[in-house]
XYZ file of N, CA and C in Angstrom:
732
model
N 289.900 50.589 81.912
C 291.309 50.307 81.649
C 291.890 49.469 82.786
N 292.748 48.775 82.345
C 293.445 47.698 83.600
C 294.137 48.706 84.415
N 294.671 48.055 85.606
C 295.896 48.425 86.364
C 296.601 48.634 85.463
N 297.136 47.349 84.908
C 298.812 47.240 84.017
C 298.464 48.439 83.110
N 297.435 48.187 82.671
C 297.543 49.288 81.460
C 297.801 50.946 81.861
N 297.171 51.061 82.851
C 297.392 52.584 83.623
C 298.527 53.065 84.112
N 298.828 51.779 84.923
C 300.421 52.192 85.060
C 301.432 52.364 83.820
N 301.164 51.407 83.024
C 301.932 51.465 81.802
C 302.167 53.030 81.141
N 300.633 53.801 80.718
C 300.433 54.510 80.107
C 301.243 55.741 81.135
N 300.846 56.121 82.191
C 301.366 57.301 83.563
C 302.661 57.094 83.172
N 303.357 55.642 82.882
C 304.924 55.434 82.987
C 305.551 56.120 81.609
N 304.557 55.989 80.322
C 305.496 56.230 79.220
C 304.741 58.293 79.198
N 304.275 58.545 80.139
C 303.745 59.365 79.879
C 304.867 60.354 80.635
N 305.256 60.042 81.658
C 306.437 60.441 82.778
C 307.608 60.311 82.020
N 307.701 59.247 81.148
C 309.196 59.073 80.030
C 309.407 60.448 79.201
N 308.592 60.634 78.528
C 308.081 61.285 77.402
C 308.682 62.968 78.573
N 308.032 63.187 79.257
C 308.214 64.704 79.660
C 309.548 64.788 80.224
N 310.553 63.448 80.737
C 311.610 63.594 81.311
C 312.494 63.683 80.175
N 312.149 63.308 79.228
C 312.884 63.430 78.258
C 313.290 65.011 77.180
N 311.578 65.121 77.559
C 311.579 67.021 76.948
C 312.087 67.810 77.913
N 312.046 67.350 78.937
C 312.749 68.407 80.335
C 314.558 68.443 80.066
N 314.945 67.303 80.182
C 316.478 66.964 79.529
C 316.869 67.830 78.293
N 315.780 67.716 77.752
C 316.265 68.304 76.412
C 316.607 69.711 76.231
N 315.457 70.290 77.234
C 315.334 71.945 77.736
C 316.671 72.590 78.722
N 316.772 71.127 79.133
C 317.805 71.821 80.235
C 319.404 71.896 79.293
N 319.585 70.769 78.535
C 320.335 70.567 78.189
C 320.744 71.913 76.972
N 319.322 71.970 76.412
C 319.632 73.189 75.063
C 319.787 74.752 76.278
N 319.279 74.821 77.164
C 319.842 75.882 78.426
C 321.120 75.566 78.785
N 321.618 74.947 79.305
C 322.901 74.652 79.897
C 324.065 74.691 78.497
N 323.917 74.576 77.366
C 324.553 74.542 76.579
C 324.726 75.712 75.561
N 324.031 76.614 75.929
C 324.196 77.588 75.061
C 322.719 77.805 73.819
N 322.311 76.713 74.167
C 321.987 76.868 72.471
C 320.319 78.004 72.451
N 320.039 78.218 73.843
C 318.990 79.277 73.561
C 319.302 80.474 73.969
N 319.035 81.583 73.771
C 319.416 82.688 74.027
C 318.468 83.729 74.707
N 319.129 84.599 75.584
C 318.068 85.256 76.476
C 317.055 86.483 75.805
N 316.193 86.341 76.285
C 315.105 87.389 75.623
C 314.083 86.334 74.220
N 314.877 84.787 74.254
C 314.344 84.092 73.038
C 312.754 83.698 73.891
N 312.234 83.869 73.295
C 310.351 83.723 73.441
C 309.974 82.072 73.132
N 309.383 81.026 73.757
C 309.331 79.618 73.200
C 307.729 79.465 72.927
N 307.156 78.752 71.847
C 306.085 78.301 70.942
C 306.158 77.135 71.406
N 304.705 77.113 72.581
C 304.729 75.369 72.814
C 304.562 74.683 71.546
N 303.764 75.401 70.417
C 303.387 74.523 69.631
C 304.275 73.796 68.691
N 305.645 74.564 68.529
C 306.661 74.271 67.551
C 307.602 73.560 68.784
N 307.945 73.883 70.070
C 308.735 72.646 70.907
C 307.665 71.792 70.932
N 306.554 71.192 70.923
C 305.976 69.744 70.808
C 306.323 69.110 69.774
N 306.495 70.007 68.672
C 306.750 69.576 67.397
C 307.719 68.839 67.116
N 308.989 69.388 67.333
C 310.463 69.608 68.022
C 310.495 68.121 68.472
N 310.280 68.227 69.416
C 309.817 67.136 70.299
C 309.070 65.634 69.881
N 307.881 65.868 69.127
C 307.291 64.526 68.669
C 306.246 64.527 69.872
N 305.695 65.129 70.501
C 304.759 64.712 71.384
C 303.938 65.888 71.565
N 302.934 65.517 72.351
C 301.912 66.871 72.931
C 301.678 67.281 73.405
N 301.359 68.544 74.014
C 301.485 69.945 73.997
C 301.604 70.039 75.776
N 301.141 69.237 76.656
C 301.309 68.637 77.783
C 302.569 68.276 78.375
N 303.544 67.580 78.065
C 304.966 67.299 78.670
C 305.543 68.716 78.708
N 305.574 69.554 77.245
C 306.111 70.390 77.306
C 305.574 71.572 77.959
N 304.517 71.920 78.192
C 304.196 72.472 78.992
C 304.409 72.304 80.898
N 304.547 70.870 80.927
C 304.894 70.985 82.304
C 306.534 71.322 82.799
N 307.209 70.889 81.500
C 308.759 70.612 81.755
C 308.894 72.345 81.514
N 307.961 73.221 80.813
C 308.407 74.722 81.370
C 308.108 75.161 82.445
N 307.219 74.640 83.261
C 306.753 75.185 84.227
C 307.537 74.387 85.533
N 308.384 74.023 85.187
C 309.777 73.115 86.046
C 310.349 73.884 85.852
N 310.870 74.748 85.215
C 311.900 75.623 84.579
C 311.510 76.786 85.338
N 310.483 77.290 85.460
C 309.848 78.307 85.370
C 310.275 78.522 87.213
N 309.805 77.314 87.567
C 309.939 77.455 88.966
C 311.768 77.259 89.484
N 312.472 76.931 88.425
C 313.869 76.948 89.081
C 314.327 78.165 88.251
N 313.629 79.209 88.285
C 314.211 80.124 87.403
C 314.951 80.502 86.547
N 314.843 79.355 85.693
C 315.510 79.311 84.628
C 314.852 79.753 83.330
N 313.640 79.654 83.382
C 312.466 80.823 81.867
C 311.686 81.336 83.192
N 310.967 82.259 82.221
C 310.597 83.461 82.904
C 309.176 83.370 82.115
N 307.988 83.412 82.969
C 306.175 83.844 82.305
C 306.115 85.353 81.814
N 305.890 85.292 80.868
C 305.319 86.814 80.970
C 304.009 87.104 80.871
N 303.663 88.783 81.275
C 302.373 88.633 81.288
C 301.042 88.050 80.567
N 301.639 87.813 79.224
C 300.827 87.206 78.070
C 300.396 85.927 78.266
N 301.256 85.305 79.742
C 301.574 83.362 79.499
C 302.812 82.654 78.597
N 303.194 83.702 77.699
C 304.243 83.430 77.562
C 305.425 83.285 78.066
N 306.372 82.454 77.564
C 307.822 82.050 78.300
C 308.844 81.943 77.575
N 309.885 82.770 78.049
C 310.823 82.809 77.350
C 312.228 82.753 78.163
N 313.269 83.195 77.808
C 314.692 83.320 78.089
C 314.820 84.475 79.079
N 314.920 84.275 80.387
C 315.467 85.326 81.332
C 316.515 86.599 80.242
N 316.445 87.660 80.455
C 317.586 88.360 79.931
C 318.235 88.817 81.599
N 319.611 88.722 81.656
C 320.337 88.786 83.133
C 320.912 90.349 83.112
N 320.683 91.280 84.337
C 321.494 92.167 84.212
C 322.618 91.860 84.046
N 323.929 93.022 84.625
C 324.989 92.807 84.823
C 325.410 92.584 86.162
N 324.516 92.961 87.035
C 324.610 92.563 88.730
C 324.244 91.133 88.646
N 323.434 90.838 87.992
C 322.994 89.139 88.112
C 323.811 88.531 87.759
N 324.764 89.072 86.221
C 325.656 88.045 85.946
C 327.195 88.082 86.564
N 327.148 88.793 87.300
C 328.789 89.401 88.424
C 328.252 88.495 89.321
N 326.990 88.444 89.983
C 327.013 87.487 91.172
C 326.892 85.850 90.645
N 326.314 85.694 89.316
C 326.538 84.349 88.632
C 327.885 83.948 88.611
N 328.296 84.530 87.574
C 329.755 84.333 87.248
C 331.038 83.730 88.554
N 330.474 85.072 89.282
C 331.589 85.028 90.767
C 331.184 83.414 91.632
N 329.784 83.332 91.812
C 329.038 81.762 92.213
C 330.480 80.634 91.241
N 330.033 81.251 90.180
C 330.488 79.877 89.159
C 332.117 79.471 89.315
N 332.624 80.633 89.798
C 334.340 80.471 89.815
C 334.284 79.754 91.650
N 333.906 80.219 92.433
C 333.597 79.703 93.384
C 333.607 78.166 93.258
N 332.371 77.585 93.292
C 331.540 76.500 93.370
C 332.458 75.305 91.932
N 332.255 76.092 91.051
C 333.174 74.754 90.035
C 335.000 75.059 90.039
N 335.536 76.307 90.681
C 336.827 76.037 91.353
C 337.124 74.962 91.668
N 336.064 74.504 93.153
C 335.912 73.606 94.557
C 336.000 72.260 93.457
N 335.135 72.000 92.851
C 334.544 70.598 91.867
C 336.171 70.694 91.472
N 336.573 71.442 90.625
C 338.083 71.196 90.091
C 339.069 70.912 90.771
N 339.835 71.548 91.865
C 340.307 70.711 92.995
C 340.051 69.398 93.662
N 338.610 69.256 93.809
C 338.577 67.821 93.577
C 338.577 66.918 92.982
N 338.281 67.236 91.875
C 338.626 66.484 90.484
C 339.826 65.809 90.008
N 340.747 67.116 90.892
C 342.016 66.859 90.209
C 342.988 65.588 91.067
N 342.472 65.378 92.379
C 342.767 64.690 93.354
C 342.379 63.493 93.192
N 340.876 63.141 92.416
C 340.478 61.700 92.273
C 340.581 61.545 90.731
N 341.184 61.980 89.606
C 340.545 61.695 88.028
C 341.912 60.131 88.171
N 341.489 59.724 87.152
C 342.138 58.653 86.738
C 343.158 58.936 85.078
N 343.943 57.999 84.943
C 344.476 58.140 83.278
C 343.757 58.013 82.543
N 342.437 57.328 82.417
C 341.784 56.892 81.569
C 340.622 58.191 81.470
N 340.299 58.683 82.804
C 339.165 59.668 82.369
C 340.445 61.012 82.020
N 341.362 60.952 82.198
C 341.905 62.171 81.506
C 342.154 62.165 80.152
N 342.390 60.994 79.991
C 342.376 61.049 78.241
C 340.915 61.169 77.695
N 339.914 60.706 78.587
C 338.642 61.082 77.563
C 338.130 62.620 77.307
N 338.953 63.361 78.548
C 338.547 65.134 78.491
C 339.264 65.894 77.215
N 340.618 65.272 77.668
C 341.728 65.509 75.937
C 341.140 65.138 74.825
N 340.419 64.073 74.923
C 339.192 63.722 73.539
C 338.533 64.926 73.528
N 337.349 64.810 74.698
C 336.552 65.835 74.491
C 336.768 67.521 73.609
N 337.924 67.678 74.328
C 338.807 69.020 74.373
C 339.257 69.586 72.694
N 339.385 68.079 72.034
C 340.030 68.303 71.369
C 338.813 68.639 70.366
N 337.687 67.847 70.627
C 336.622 68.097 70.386
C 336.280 69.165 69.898
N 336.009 70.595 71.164
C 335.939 71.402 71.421
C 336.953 72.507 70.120
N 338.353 71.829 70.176
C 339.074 73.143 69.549
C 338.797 72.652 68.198
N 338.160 71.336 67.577
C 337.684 70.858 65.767
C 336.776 71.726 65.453
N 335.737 71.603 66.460
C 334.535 72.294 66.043
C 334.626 73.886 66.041
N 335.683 74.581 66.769
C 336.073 75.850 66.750
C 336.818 76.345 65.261
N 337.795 75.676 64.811
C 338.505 75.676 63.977
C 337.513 75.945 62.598
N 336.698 74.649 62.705
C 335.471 74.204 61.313
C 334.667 75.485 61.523
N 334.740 76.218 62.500
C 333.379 77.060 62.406
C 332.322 77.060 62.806
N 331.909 75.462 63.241
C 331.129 74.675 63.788
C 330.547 75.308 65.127
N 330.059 77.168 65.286
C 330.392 77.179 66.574
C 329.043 76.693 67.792
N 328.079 76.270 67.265
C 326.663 75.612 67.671
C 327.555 74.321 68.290
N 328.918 73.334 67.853
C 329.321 72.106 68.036
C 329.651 72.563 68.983
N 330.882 73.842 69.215
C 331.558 74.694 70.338
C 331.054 74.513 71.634
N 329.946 75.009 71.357
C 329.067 75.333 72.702
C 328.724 74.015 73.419
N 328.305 73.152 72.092
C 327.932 71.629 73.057
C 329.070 71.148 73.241
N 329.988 70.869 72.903
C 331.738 70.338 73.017
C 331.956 70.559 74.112
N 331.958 72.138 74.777
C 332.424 72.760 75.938
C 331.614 72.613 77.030
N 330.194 72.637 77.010
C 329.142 72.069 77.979
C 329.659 70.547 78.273
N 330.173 69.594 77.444
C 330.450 68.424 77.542
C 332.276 68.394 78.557
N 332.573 69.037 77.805
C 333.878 68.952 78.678
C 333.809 69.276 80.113
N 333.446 70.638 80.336
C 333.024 70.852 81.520
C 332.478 69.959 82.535
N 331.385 69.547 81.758
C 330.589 68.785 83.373
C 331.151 66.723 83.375
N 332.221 66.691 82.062
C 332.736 65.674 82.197
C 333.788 65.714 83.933
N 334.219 66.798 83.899
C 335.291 67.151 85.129
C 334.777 66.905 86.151
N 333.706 67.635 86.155
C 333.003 68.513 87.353
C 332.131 66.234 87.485
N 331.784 65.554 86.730
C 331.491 64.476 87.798
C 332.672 63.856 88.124
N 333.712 64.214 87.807
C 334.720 63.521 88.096
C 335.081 63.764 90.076
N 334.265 64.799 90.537
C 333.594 64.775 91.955
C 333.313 64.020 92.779
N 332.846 63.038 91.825
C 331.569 61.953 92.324
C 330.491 62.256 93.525
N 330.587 63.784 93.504
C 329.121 64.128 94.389
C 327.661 64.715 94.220
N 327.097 64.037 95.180
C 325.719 64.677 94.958
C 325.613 65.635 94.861
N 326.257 66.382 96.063
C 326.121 67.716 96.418
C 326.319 68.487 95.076
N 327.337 68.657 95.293
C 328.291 69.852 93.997
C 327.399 69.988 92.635
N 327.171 68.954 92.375
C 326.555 68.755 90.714
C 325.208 69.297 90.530
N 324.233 69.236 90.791
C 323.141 69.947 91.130
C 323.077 71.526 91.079
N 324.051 71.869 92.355
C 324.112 73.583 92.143
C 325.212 73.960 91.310
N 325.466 73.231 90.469
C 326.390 73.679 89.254
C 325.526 73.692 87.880
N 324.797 72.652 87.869
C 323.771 72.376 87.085
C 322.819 73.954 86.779
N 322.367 74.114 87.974
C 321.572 75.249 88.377
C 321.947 76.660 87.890
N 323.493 76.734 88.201
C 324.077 77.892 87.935
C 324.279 78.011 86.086
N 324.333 77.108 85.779
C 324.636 76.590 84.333
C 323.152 76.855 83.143
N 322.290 76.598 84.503
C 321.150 76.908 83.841
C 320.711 78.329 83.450
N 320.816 79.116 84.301
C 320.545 80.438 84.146
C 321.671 81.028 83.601
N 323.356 80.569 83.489
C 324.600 81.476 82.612
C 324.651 80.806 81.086
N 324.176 79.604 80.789
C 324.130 79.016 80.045
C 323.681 80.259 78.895
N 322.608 80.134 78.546
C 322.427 81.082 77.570
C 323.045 82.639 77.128
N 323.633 82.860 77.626
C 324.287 84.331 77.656
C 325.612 83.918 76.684
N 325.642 82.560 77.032
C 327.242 81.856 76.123
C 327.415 82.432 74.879
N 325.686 81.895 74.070
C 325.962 82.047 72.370
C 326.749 83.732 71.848
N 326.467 84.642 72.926
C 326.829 86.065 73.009
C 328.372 86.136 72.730
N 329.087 85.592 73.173
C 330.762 85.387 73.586
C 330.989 84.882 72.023
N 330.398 83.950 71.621
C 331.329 83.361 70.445
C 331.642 84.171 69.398
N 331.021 85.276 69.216
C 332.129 86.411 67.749
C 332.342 86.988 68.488
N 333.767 87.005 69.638
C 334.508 87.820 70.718
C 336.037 86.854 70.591
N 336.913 87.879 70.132
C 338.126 86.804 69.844
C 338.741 86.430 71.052
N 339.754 85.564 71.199
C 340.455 85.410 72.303
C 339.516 84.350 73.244
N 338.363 84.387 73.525
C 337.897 84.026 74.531
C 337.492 82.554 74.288
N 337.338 82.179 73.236
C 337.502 80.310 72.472
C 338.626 79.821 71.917
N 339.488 80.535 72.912
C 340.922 79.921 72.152
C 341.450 78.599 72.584
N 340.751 78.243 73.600
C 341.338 76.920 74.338
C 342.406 76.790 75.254
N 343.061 78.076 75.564
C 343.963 77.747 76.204
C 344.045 77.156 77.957
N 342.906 78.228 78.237
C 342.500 77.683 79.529
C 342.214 76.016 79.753
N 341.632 75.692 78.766
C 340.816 74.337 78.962
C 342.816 73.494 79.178
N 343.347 73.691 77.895
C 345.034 73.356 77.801
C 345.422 73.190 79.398
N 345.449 73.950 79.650
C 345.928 74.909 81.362
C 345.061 73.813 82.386
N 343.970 73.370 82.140
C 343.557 72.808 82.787
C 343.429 71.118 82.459
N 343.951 70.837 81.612
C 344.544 69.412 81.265
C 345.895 68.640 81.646
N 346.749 70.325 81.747
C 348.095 70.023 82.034
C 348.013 69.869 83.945
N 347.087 70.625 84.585
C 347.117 70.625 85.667
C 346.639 69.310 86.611
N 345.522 69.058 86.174
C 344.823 67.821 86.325
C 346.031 66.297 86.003
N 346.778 66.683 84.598
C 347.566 65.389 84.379
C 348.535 65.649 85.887
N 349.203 66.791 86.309
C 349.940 66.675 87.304
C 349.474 66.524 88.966
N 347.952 66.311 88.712
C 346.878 66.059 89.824
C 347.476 67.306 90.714
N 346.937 68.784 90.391
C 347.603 70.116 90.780
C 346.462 70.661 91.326
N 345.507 70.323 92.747
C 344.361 71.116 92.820
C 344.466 72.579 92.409
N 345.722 73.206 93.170
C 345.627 74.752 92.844
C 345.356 75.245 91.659
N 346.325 74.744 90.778
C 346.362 74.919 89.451
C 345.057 74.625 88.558
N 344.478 73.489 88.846
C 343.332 73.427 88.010
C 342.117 74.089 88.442
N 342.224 74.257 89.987
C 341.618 75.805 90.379
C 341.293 77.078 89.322
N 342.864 77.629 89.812
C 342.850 78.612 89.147
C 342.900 78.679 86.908
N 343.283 77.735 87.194
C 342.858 77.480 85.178
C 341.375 77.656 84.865
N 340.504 77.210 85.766
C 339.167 77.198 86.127
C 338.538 78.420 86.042
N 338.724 78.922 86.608
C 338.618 80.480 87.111
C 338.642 81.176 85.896
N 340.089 81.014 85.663
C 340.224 81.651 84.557
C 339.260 81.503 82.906
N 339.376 80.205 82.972
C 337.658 79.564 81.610
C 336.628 80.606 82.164
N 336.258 80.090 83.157
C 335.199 80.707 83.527
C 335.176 82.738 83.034
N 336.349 83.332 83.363
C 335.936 84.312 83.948
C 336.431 85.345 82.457
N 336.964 84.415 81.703
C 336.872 84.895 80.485
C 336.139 85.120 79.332
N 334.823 84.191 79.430
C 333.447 84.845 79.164
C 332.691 85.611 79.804
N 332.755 85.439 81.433
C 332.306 86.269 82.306
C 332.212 87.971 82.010
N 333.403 88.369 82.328
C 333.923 89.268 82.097
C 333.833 90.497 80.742
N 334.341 89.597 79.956
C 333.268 89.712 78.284
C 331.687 90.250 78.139
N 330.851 89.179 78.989
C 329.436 89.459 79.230
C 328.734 90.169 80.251
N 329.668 90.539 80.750
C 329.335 91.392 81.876
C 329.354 92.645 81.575
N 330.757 92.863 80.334
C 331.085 94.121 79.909
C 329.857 94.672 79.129
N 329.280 93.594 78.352
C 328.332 94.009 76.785
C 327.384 94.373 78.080
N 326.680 93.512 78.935
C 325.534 93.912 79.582
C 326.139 94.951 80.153
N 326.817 95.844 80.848
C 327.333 97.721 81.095
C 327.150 98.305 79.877
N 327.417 97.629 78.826
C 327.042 98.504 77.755
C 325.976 99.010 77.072
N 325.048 98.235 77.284
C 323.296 98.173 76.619
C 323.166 97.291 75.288
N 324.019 96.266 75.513
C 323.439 95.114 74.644
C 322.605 94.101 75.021
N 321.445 94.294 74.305
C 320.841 93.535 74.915
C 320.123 92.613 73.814
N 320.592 92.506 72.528
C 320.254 91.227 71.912
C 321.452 90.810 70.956
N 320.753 89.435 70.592
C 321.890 88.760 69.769
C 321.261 87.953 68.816
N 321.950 87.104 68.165
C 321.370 86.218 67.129
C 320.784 85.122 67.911
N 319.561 84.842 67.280
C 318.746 83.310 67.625
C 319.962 82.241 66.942
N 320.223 81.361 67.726
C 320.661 80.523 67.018
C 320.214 79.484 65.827
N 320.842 78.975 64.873
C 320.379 78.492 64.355
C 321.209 76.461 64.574
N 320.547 76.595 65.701
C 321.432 75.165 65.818
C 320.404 73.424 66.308
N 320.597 72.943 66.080
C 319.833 71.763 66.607
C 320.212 71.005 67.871
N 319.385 69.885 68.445
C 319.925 69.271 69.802
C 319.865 67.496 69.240
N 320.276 66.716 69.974
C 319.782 64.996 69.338
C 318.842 64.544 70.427
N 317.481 64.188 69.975
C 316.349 63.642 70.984
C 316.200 62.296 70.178
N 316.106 60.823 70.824
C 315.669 60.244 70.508
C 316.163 59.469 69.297
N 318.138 60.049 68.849
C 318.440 59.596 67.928
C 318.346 60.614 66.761
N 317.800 61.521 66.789
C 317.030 62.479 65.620
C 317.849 63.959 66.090
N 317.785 64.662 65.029
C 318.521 65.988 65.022
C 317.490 66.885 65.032
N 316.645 68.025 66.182
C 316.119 68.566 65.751
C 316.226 70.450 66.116
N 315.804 70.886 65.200
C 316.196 72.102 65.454
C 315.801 73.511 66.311
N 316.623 74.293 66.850
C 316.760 75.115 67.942
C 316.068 76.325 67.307
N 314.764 76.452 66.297
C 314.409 77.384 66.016
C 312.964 78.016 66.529
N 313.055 78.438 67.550
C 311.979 77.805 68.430
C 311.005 79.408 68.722
């Protein structure tokens, strides 16, 4: 085989797994897998369009940022979080994306505030329709629309991180009334338009700590499963589904 050709092939071969890694992180960070859910390399390759290799390494990326968990079988699945794990998550998360929101609110522009009010509004269509698989991605989207509104290295990364491991516990919250009502996100549109660090602080806090709180309660209680979702992600242009 040539040079060109080797490099070529290593390059679309490195494409291909960054792309299933994105996809993993993204269906984590968004809600759409749920803890205790078990993953079938053979049906995420599928999923996917490729073989059995990318996806296997892009779990074992995961695996090492503790975000899925091996079990003894070799299998990998969805961390399930106590309630101490998710009190010290949660509390991290009001912390750390507080900080991002105060700064946010100091550098956003008119133009990126109207695209969050898009987003947002986003967020309360797909709530309304029922749509609540849209919910979850709507609100993952709004969120980390803010949070680059930072513009830092730093911050984004260990928000990312934290997102990764609270992420899934989300789909749990959505048949819990009150807590997708939007108002916070409201609270935090109005604050930001008045460039209010405190305020969009504490509006923050409050998003946050109103699923928190919720999921913290069920895990004191001994819940410890929920519905698989039945939702899809977009790879590649294509809709494919979260039944994994």
């Amino acid at each position: 085989m040539k040079t060109e050709e080797r490099v070529e092939t290593k390059s679309s071969r490195g494409s291909v797994q960054d792309k299933v890694l994105a996809g993993l992180r993204y269906g984590l960070m968004s809600g759409l897998f749920v803890p205790g859910q078990v993953f079938s390399l053979r049906k995420l390759a599928a999923n996917f369009g490729t073989s059995a290799m990318p996806v296997r390494e892009s779990l074992s990326r995961l695996i090492a940022a503790n975000a899925l968990e091996e079990l003894p079988n070799r299998s990998v699945r969805v961390p399930r979080l106590s309630a101490q794990s998710l009190e010290e998550l949660f509390e991290l998360r009001v912390r750390v994306e507080g900080m991002a929101a105060r700064i946010a609110a100091t550098r956003i522009t008119d133009e990126e505030l109207r695209k969050l009010v898009e987003i947002n509004q986003t967020v309360k269509d797909a709530h309304d329709s029922g749509a609540m698989g849209e919910v979850l991605k709507a609100n993952q989207s709004f969120h980390f629309a803010l949070y680059r509104l930072t513009r830092s290295t730093v911050l984004l990364p260990i928000i990312e991180g934290l997102w990764l491991r609270c992420g899934p516990t989300m789909y749990f919250s959505l048949s819990s009334p009150g807590i997708w009502d939007n108002s916070s996100h409201l609270d935090m549109l109005t604050a930001l338009e008045r460039r209010d660090p405190d305020a969009t602080e504490a509006a923050m806090g409050r998003d946050i700590m109103k699923t928190g709180n919720y999921l913290i309660q069920q895990s004191r209680s001994g819940v410890k499963t929920g519905p698989i979702a039945e939702l899809s992600f977009s790879f590649d242009g294509e809709e494919h589904p979260l039944a994994l």
